[in-house]
Coordinates of C-alpha atoms and ligand atoms in Angstrom, one line a residue:
M189 CA -37.8 -4.4 7.2
S190 CA -35.8 -2.8 4.4
H191 CA -33.0 -0.3 4.7
L192 CA -31.7 2.3 2.2
V193 CA -27.9 2.4 1.6
E194 CA -26.9 6.0 1.5
R195 CA -23.1 5.9 1.1
L196 CA -20.0 3.8 1.3
S197 CA -17.7 3.9 4.3
L198 CA -13.9 4.4 3.6
R199 CA -13.7 0.6 3.8
G200 CA -16.0 0.3 0.8
E201 CA -19.0 -1.1 2.8
G202 CA -22.5 0.3 2.4
V203 CA -23.8 2.5 5.2
T204 CA -27.6 3.2 5.8
G205 CA -29.2 6.4 6.9
D206 CA -29.5 4.9 10.5
G207 CA -25.8 4.1 10.6
L208 CA -25.9 0.3 9.9
T209 CA -23.0 -1.2 7.9
V210 CA -24.1 -3.3 5.0
A211 CA -21.4 -5.5 3.3
L212 CA -21.6 -5.8 -0.5
A213 CA -24.2 -3.1 -1.0
L214 CA -24.0 0.1 -3.1
P215 CA -25.4 3.6 -2.5
G216 CA -29.0 3.9 -3.6
E217 CA -29.8 0.2 -3.0
E218 CA -32.6 -1.0 -0.8
V219 CA -31.6 -4.0 1.2
E220 CA -33.2 -6.5 3.7
G221 CA -31.4 -8.5 6.4
V222 CA -31.0 -9.0 10.1
P223 CA -28.8 -6.3 11.8
E224 CA -26.3 -7.8 14.2
E225 CA -24.0 -5.6 16.2
G226 CA -24.6 -2.7 13.9
R227 CA -24.1 -4.6 10.6
I228 CA -26.0 -6.6 8.1
A229 CA -23.6 -9.3 7.1
R230 CA -25.8 -11.1 4.5
P231 CA -28.1 -8.5 2.9
R232 CA -30.7 -9.3 0.3
I233 CA -30.4 -6.6 -2.3
V234 CA -34.1 -5.6 -3.0
T235 CA -33.4 -2.9 -5.6
P236 CA -30.0 -3.2 -7.2
V237 CA -28.5 0.0 -8.8
V238 CA -27.3 0.1 -12.4
E239 CA -23.7 0.3 -11.2
R240 CA -23.9 -3.2 -9.7
V241 CA -22.0 -5.8 -11.7
R242 CA -21.3 -9.5 -11.4
P243 CA -18.1 -9.8 -9.3
P244 CA -15.3 -11.0 -11.6
C245 CA -13.8 -13.4 -8.9
R246 CA -15.6 -16.5 -7.7
H247 CA -14.1 -16.1 -4.2
F248 CA -15.6 -12.6 -3.7
A249 CA -18.8 -13.7 -1.9
S250 CA -16.7 -15.0 1.1
C251 CA -13.2 -13.7 0.7
G252 CA -12.3 -10.5 2.6
G253 CA -9.4 -9.7 0.3
C254 CA -11.6 -7.4 -1.8
A255 CA -14.5 -5.1 -0.8
L256 CA -15.8 -3.6 -4.0
Q257 CA -16.0 -6.1 -6.9
H258 CA -19.8 -5.7 -7.1
G259 CA -19.5 -2.1 -8.4
S260 CA -18.5 -1.3 -12.0
D261 CA -15.0 0.0 -12.6
A262 CA -16.5 3.4 -13.5
F263 CA -18.4 3.5 -10.3
V264 CA -15.4 2.6 -8.1
A265 CA -13.2 5.1 -10.0
G266 CA -15.9 7.8 -9.4
W267 CA -16.3 6.9 -5.8
K268 CA -12.5 6.9 -5.0
T269 CA -12.2 10.3 -6.7
Q270 CA -15.1 11.6 -4.6
V271 CA -13.4 10.4 -1.4
V272 CA -10.4 12.6 -2.3
E273 CA -12.5 15.6 -3.3
R274 CA -14.7 15.3 -0.1
A275 CA -11.7 15.1 2.1
L276 CA -10.4 18.4 0.6
T277 CA -13.8 20.2 0.8
G278 CA -14.1 19.0 4.4
Q279 CA -11.0 21.2 5.1
G280 CA -12.4 24.0 3.0
L281 CA -9.9 23.3 0.2
G282 CA -10.5 22.9 -3.5
A283 CA -8.2 21.5 -6.2
S284 CA -8.1 20.3 -9.7
V285 CA -8.4 16.5 -9.4
R286 CA -7.1 14.5 -12.3
P287 CA -8.7 11.3 -13.6
I288 CA -7.7 8.4 -11.4
L289 CA -5.1 5.9 -12.6
T290 CA -6.1 2.3 -11.7
S291 CA -3.8 -0.7 -11.7
P292 CA -5.0 -3.7 -13.8
P293 CA -6.3 -6.9 -12.3
A294 CA -3.7 -9.6 -11.4
S295 CA -1.0 -7.0 -10.7
R296 CA -0.6 -7.0 -6.9
R297 CA 3.1 -7.7 -6.3
R298 CA 2.9 -7.6 -2.5
A299 CA 0.4 -9.4 -0.3
V300 CA 0.2 -10.8 3.2
L301 CA -1.6 -14.1 3.3
A302 CA -2.5 -16.3 6.3
G303 CA -1.8 -20.0 6.6
R304 CA -3.3 -22.5 9.0
R305 CA -2.9 -26.2 9.4
T306 CA -5.9 -28.4 8.9
K307 CA -6.7 -32.1 9.5
K308 CA -5.9 -32.8 5.8
G309 CA -2.9 -30.5 5.4
A310 CA -2.6 -26.7 5.1
L311 CA -5.0 -23.9 4.1
V312 CA -3.6 -20.6 2.7
G313 CA -5.6 -17.6 1.8
F314 CA -7.2 -14.4 3.0
H315 CA -9.5 -14.0 6.0
A316 CA -13.2 -14.1 5.2
R317 CA -15.0 -10.8 5.4
A318 CA -15.1 -9.6 9.1
S319 CA -14.0 -13.1 10.3
E320 CA -11.1 -15.2 11.5
V321 CA -12.0 -18.0 9.0
L322 CA -9.5 -18.4 6.2
V323 CA -10.7 -18.6 2.6
E324 CA -8.5 -20.4 -0.1
I325 CA -8.0 -18.3 -3.2
P326 CA -6.9 -20.6 -6.1
D327 CA -8.6 -18.2 -8.6
C328 CA -7.8 -14.9 -7.1
R329 CA -8.0 -12.0 -9.6
L330 CA -6.0 -9.6 -7.5
L331 CA -2.5 -11.2 -7.1
H332 CA 0.2 -11.2 -9.8
P333 CA 0.6 -14.7 -11.4
D334 CA 4.1 -15.0 -9.8
L335 CA 2.5 -14.7 -6.3
M336 CA -0.3 -17.2 -7.3
A337 CA 2.5 -19.6 -8.4
A338 CA 4.0 -19.3 -4.9
L339 CA 0.8 -20.6 -3.1
P340 CA 2.2 -24.2 -3.0
A341 CA 5.3 -22.8 -1.3
C342 CA 3.0 -21.0 1.2
E343 CA 1.2 -24.3 1.9
A344 CA 4.5 -26.1 2.4
A345 CA 5.7 -23.3 4.8
T346 CA 2.4 -23.6 6.7
L347 CA 2.7 -27.3 7.1
L348 CA 6.2 -26.8 8.6
G349 CA 5.6 -23.7 10.6
A350 CA 2.0 -23.3 11.8
S351 CA 0.7 -24.7 15.0
R352 CA -2.7 -26.5 15.0
K353 CA -4.2 -23.5 16.8
G354 CA -2.8 -20.2 15.3
A355 CA -2.4 -18.9 11.8
L356 CA 0.9 -17.7 10.5
S357 CA 1.4 -14.7 8.4
I358 CA 3.1 -15.0 5.0
A359 CA 4.3 -11.8 3.2
L360 CA 5.0 -12.4 -0.5
T361 CA 6.8 -9.9 -2.6
R362 CA 7.5 -10.3 -6.3
S363 CA 11.0 -9.2 -7.3
E364 CA 13.0 -9.3 -10.5
D365 CA 14.6 -12.4 -9.2
G366 CA 11.7 -14.4 -8.0
V367 CA 9.4 -14.4 -4.9
D368 CA 10.6 -13.0 -1.6
M369 CA 8.8 -14.8 1.2
A370 CA 8.8 -13.5 4.8
V371 CA 6.9 -15.7 7.4
E372 CA 5.9 -14.3 10.8
E373 CA 4.2 -15.8 13.9
A374 CA 5.6 -19.2 13.0
R375 CA 7.1 -22.0 15.0
P376 CA 10.6 -21.1 16.4
L377 CA 13.5 -22.3 14.4
D378 CA 15.5 -25.4 15.3
T379 CA 18.1 -27.3 13.4
G380 CA 15.6 -29.7 11.7
L381 CA 13.3 -26.8 10.7
R382 CA 16.1 -24.8 9.3
M383 CA 17.1 -27.7 7.1
D384 CA 13.5 -28.3 6.0
L385 CA 13.0 -24.6 5.2
A386 CA 16.3 -24.4 3.2
A387 CA 15.0 -27.4 1.2
L388 CA 11.6 -25.6 0.8
A389 CA 13.3 -22.5 -0.7
E390 CA 15.2 -24.7 -3.1
T391 CA 12.2 -26.8 -4.2
H392 CA 10.0 -23.8 -4.8
D393 CA 12.8 -21.7 -6.2
L394 CA 12.2 -18.8 -3.8
A395 CA 14.6 -15.8 -4.2
R396 CA 14.7 -15.3 -0.4
L397 CA 13.1 -16.8 2.7
S398 CA 12.9 -15.1 6.1
W399 CA 11.4 -16.7 9.2
N400 CA 10.2 -14.7 12.3
G401 CA 12.5 -11.9 11.2
E402 CA 15.6 -14.0 10.5
Q403 CA 16.9 -14.4 6.9
L404 CA 17.2 -18.2 6.3
A405 CA 18.0 -18.4 2.6
E406 CA 18.9 -15.9 0.0
R407 CA 19.3 -17.9 -3.2
R408 CA 19.2 -14.7 -5.3
P409 CA 19.1 -11.1 -3.9
P410 CA 15.4 -10.1 -4.6
R411 CA 15.9 -6.8 -6.5
Q412 CA 13.4 -4.1 -7.2
A413 CA 13.8 -1.6 -10.1
L414 CA 13.5 2.0 -8.7
G415 CA 14.2 4.3 -11.7
R416 CA 17.5 3.1 -13.2
A417 CA 18.6 1.7 -9.9
H418 CA 18.1 -1.8 -8.5
V419 CA 17.5 -2.1 -4.7
V420 CA 17.3 -5.2 -2.5
P421 CA 14.8 -4.1 0.2
P422 CA 14.9 -5.6 3.7
A423 CA 12.5 -8.6 4.0
G424 CA 8.9 -7.5 4.3
A425 CA 9.8 -3.8 3.8
F426 CA 7.3 -1.3 2.4
L427 CA 7.1 -1.2 -1.4
Q428 CA 4.3 0.2 -3.6
A429 CA 1.7 -2.5 -4.1
T430 CA 1.8 -2.7 -7.9
E431 CA 4.3 -1.8 -10.6
A432 CA 1.7 0.3 -12.4
G433 CA 0.9 2.1 -9.1
Q434 CA 4.6 2.8 -8.5
A435 CA 5.0 4.1 -12.1
A436 CA 1.9 6.4 -11.8
L437 CA 3.1 7.8 -8.4
T438 CA 6.7 8.2 -9.6
D439 CA 5.7 10.0 -12.8
A440 CA 3.4 12.3 -10.9
V441 CA 6.2 13.1 -8.3
G442 CA 8.6 13.7 -11.3
T443 CA 6.1 16.1 -12.9
A444 CA 5.5 17.9 -9.7
L445 CA 9.2 18.5 -9.1
G446 CA 10.3 18.9 -12.7
G447 CA 13.3 21.1 -13.2
V448 CA 14.4 21.3 -9.5
R449 CA 18.0 20.5 -8.7
S450 CA 17.9 19.6 -5.0
V451 CA 15.2 17.7 -3.2
A452 CA 14.6 16.4 0.3
D453 CA 12.7 13.1 0.0
L454 CA 10.9 12.6 3.4
F455 CA 9.6 9.2 4.4
A456 CA 11.8 7.9 1.6
G457 CA 11.6 4.2 2.3
C458 CA 14.0 2.2 0.0
G459 CA 14.0 5.1 -2.5
T460 CA 10.9 4.7 -4.7
F461 CA 11.1 8.5 -5.4
T462 CA 14.6 9.3 -4.4
L463 CA 16.3 7.1 -7.0
P464 CA 14.2 8.2 -10.1
L465 CA 14.6 11.9 -8.9
A466 CA 18.3 11.4 -8.6
A467 CA 18.5 11.1 -12.4
T468 CA 18.3 15.0 -12.5
A469 CA 18.5 16.3 -8.9
E470 CA 20.6 15.8 -5.8
V471 CA 18.4 14.1 -3.2
H472 CA 18.6 13.9 0.6
A473 CA 16.5 10.8 1.6
V474 CA 15.2 10.9 5.2
E475 CA 13.4 7.9 6.7
G476 CA 12.9 6.2 10.0
S477 CA 14.2 2.8 9.0
A478 CA 18.0 2.6 8.8
P479 CA 17.9 -0.8 7.0
M480 CA 15.7 0.6 4.3
L481 CA 18.1 3.6 3.9
A482 CA 21.1 1.2 3.7
A483 CA 19.3 -0.7 0.9
L484 CA 18.6 2.7 -0.9
D485 CA 22.3 3.7 -0.5
R486 CA 23.6 0.4 -1.9
G487 CA 21.2 0.8 -4.9
W488 CA 22.4 4.3 -5.5
R489 CA 26.1 3.3 -5.3
G490 CA 25.5 0.5 -7.8
T491 CA 24.0 2.8 -10.4
P492 CA 26.5 5.0 -12.4
G493 CA 25.4 8.4 -13.6
L494 CA 22.9 9.4 -10.8
K495 CA 23.3 12.7 -9.0
R496 CA 24.4 12.7 -5.4
V497 CA 22.1 11.0 -2.9
T498 CA 22.6 11.3 0.9
T499 CA 20.6 9.5 3.6
E500 CA 19.5 10.3 7.1
A501 CA 17.8 7.9 9.6
R502 CA 15.4 10.1 11.6
D503 CA 12.0 9.9 13.3
L504 CA 10.1 12.6 11.3
F505 CA 7.1 12.6 13.7
R506 CA 9.3 13.5 16.7
R507 CA 12.1 15.3 14.9
P508 CA 10.8 16.8 11.6
L509 CA 13.2 18.6 9.4
L510 CA 13.1 22.2 10.7
A511 CA 12.3 25.1 8.4
S512 CA 15.9 26.2 8.8
E513 CA 17.1 22.7 7.7
L514 CA 14.8 22.8 4.6
A515 CA 16.4 26.1 3.4
R516 CA 19.1 24.2 1.4
F517 CA 16.6 22.4 -0.8
E518 CA 14.6 23.7 -3.7
A519 CA 11.7 21.3 -3.1
V520 CA 10.4 18.5 -1.0
A521 CA 8.8 15.1 -1.8
I522 CA 6.9 13.7 1.2
D523 CA 5.2 10.3 1.5
P524 CA 4.1 9.7 5.1
P525 CA 2.3 6.6 6.5
R526 CA -1.5 6.7 7.0
A527 CA -1.2 9.0 10.0
G528 CA 0.1 11.8 7.8
A529 CA 2.9 14.2 8.6
E530 CA 1.4 17.0 10.8
A531 CA 4.6 18.1 12.5
Q532 CA 6.7 18.0 9.2
C533 CA 4.0 19.9 7.3
A534 CA 4.1 22.6 10.0
E535 CA 7.8 23.0 9.3
I536 CA 7.3 23.1 5.5
A537 CA 4.7 25.8 6.0
R538 CA 7.2 27.8 8.0
S539 CA 10.0 27.3 5.5
D540 CA 10.7 29.3 2.3
L541 CA 10.2 26.3 0.0
A542 CA 8.3 27.0 -3.2
R543 CA 7.4 23.4 -4.3
V544 CA 6.2 20.3 -2.6
A545 CA 5.1 16.9 -4.0
M546 CA 3.0 15.2 -1.4
V547 CA 2.1 11.5 -1.8
S548 CA -0.5 10.0 0.5
C549 CA -2.4 6.8 1.1
N550 CA -5.0 8.5 3.3
P551 CA -7.1 11.3 1.9
V552 CA -8.2 12.4 5.4
T553 CA -4.8 13.0 6.8
F554 CA -3.6 14.4 3.4
A555 CA -6.4 17.0 3.5
R556 CA -5.5 18.0 7.1
D557 CA -1.8 18.3 6.1
A558 CA -2.7 20.1 2.9
K559 CA -4.6 22.7 4.9
R560 CA -1.5 23.3 7.0
L561 CA 0.6 23.9 3.9
C562 CA -2.1 26.2 2.4
S563 CA -2.3 28.2 5.6
G564 CA 1.5 28.8 5.1
G565 CA 0.8 30.3 1.6
F566 CA 0.9 27.2 -0.6
R567 CA -1.8 26.4 -3.2
I568 CA -2.7 23.0 -4.5
D569 CA -1.9 23.0 -8.3
W570 CA -3.4 19.5 -8.9
V571 CA -4.1 16.2 -7.3
Q572 CA -3.5 12.9 -9.1
P573 CA -5.5 10.0 -7.5
V574 CA -3.9 6.5 -8.0
D575 CA -5.7 3.3 -7.3
Q576 CA -3.3 0.4 -6.8
F577 CA -5.6 -1.3 -4.3
R578 CA -8.2 -2.3 -7.0
W579 CA -11.5 -3.5 -5.5
S580 CA -10.6 -2.2 -2.0
G581 CA -11.7 1.0 -0.2
H582 CA -8.1 2.4 -0.4
V583 CA -7.1 5.3 -2.6
E584 CA -3.7 7.0 -2.9
L585 CA -2.7 10.3 -4.5
V586 CA 0.1 12.7 -5.4
A587 CA -0.4 16.5 -5.1
Q588 CA 1.7 19.3 -6.4
F589 CA 1.9 22.4 -4.1
S590 CA 3.6 25.6 -5.0
R591 CA 3.8 29.2 -3.8
Ligands
SAM621 C1 4.1 5.1 2.7 S1 5.7 4.6 3.0 C2 6.6 5.4 1.7 C3 8.0 4.9 1.4 C4 8.5 5.3 0.1 N1 8.3 6.8 -0.1 C5 8.0 4.5 -1.0 O1 7.2 5.1 -1.8 O2 8.4 3.4 -1.2 C6 6.1 5.5 4.5 C7 7.5 5.4 5.0 O3 7.6 6.1 6.2 C8 8.4 5.5 7.1 N2 8.1 6.0 8.4 C9 7.0 5.6 9.2 N3 7.0 6.3 10.4 C10 8.1 7.2 10.3 C11 8.6 8.2 11.2 N4 8.0 8.4 12.3 N5 9.8 8.8 10.8 C12 10.3 8.6 9.6 N6 9.9 7.6 8.7 C13 8.8 6.9 9.1 C14 8.2 4.0 6.9 O4 9.3 3.2 7.3 C15 7.9 3.9 5.3 O5 9.1 3.7 4.7

């Protein structure tokens, strides 16, 4: 029996009219296959659409690291733009949506890999699609070459730190000073393991190595350029996924807040937007993680010529900045996690602010929060979609609001 794929889910998988999930299928395609637990895992594509292309990566058939290599770049760009537009229309909102800015292949500077010991040695890679099985990725087209060069270090860490049963998690971040590796779910440290890991960091020239949350070696502080400042984030801390993505988001936030002299940067992280904005505006950076703010503050103090930056550790879900507290700023930059910022947007809607730059990694919660701002008198001037998770179902965006 054949099935018609009608749309893509937000994970980039095909969905049929009767609600079956079909991996690796595109809208308009007729597919055959055996449904199991609501999905067709190995579909036979009966009528391919013209948007279908040969996946650029040889691992794509099995690796779960990418979801959408079988659609052309133009198709994926169009689909991600539609995801943003539909989320807005779903809330009764319209906006001018700019052409999406997509990061190039081989530019991911952050990735979490899994490592498992095998009879022969160690296996490091991504999980297979919808599976616990690990797939090796020696020819991955997603990761930056500096992360690919760190795969032997990941294998060495897996040999030392993984049990026979479980997989360990290896977060790799490219920095200006080499690779920053943070291993979790690994064997507890003892004296011998500490010495072996220090030697591993030396042999593989890692900038920093952390193990189950403890920093073991910092051979060079792993700095990230945020505007003119250089920040050393805590191990495993949030950072935009590609340099091109960070640049696109930062440019859009800068455009949205052009000319303002005082900004509250909410969910500020290590200062991705705070520090570039501080070239021309005083910025109050608010964020839940005190170690991230400490890194931001050190970066600011080490950079002559920036305007004043202050920091405040605060849970913005429970204790959003109140409308009365927002009164001292000319504008807000806000970049919440996937859950969005419902409580904070209610306060912004109540405030007298005239300009907001909202950054989001989830169009659905973005549209919900945008509606709240619009019900407080804001309009959406434009939306800039940014795709730094190439070949995945994710899309990010920046929007300018004013009133
Ligand atoms: C999408 S990241 C953005 C970080 C930063 N703007 C950047 O671009 O690098 C979201 C940030 O929100 C912070 N966060 C998560 N939940 C929070 C909460 N309840 N209150 C305050 N900050 C929170 C995270 O620590 C993270 O730094």
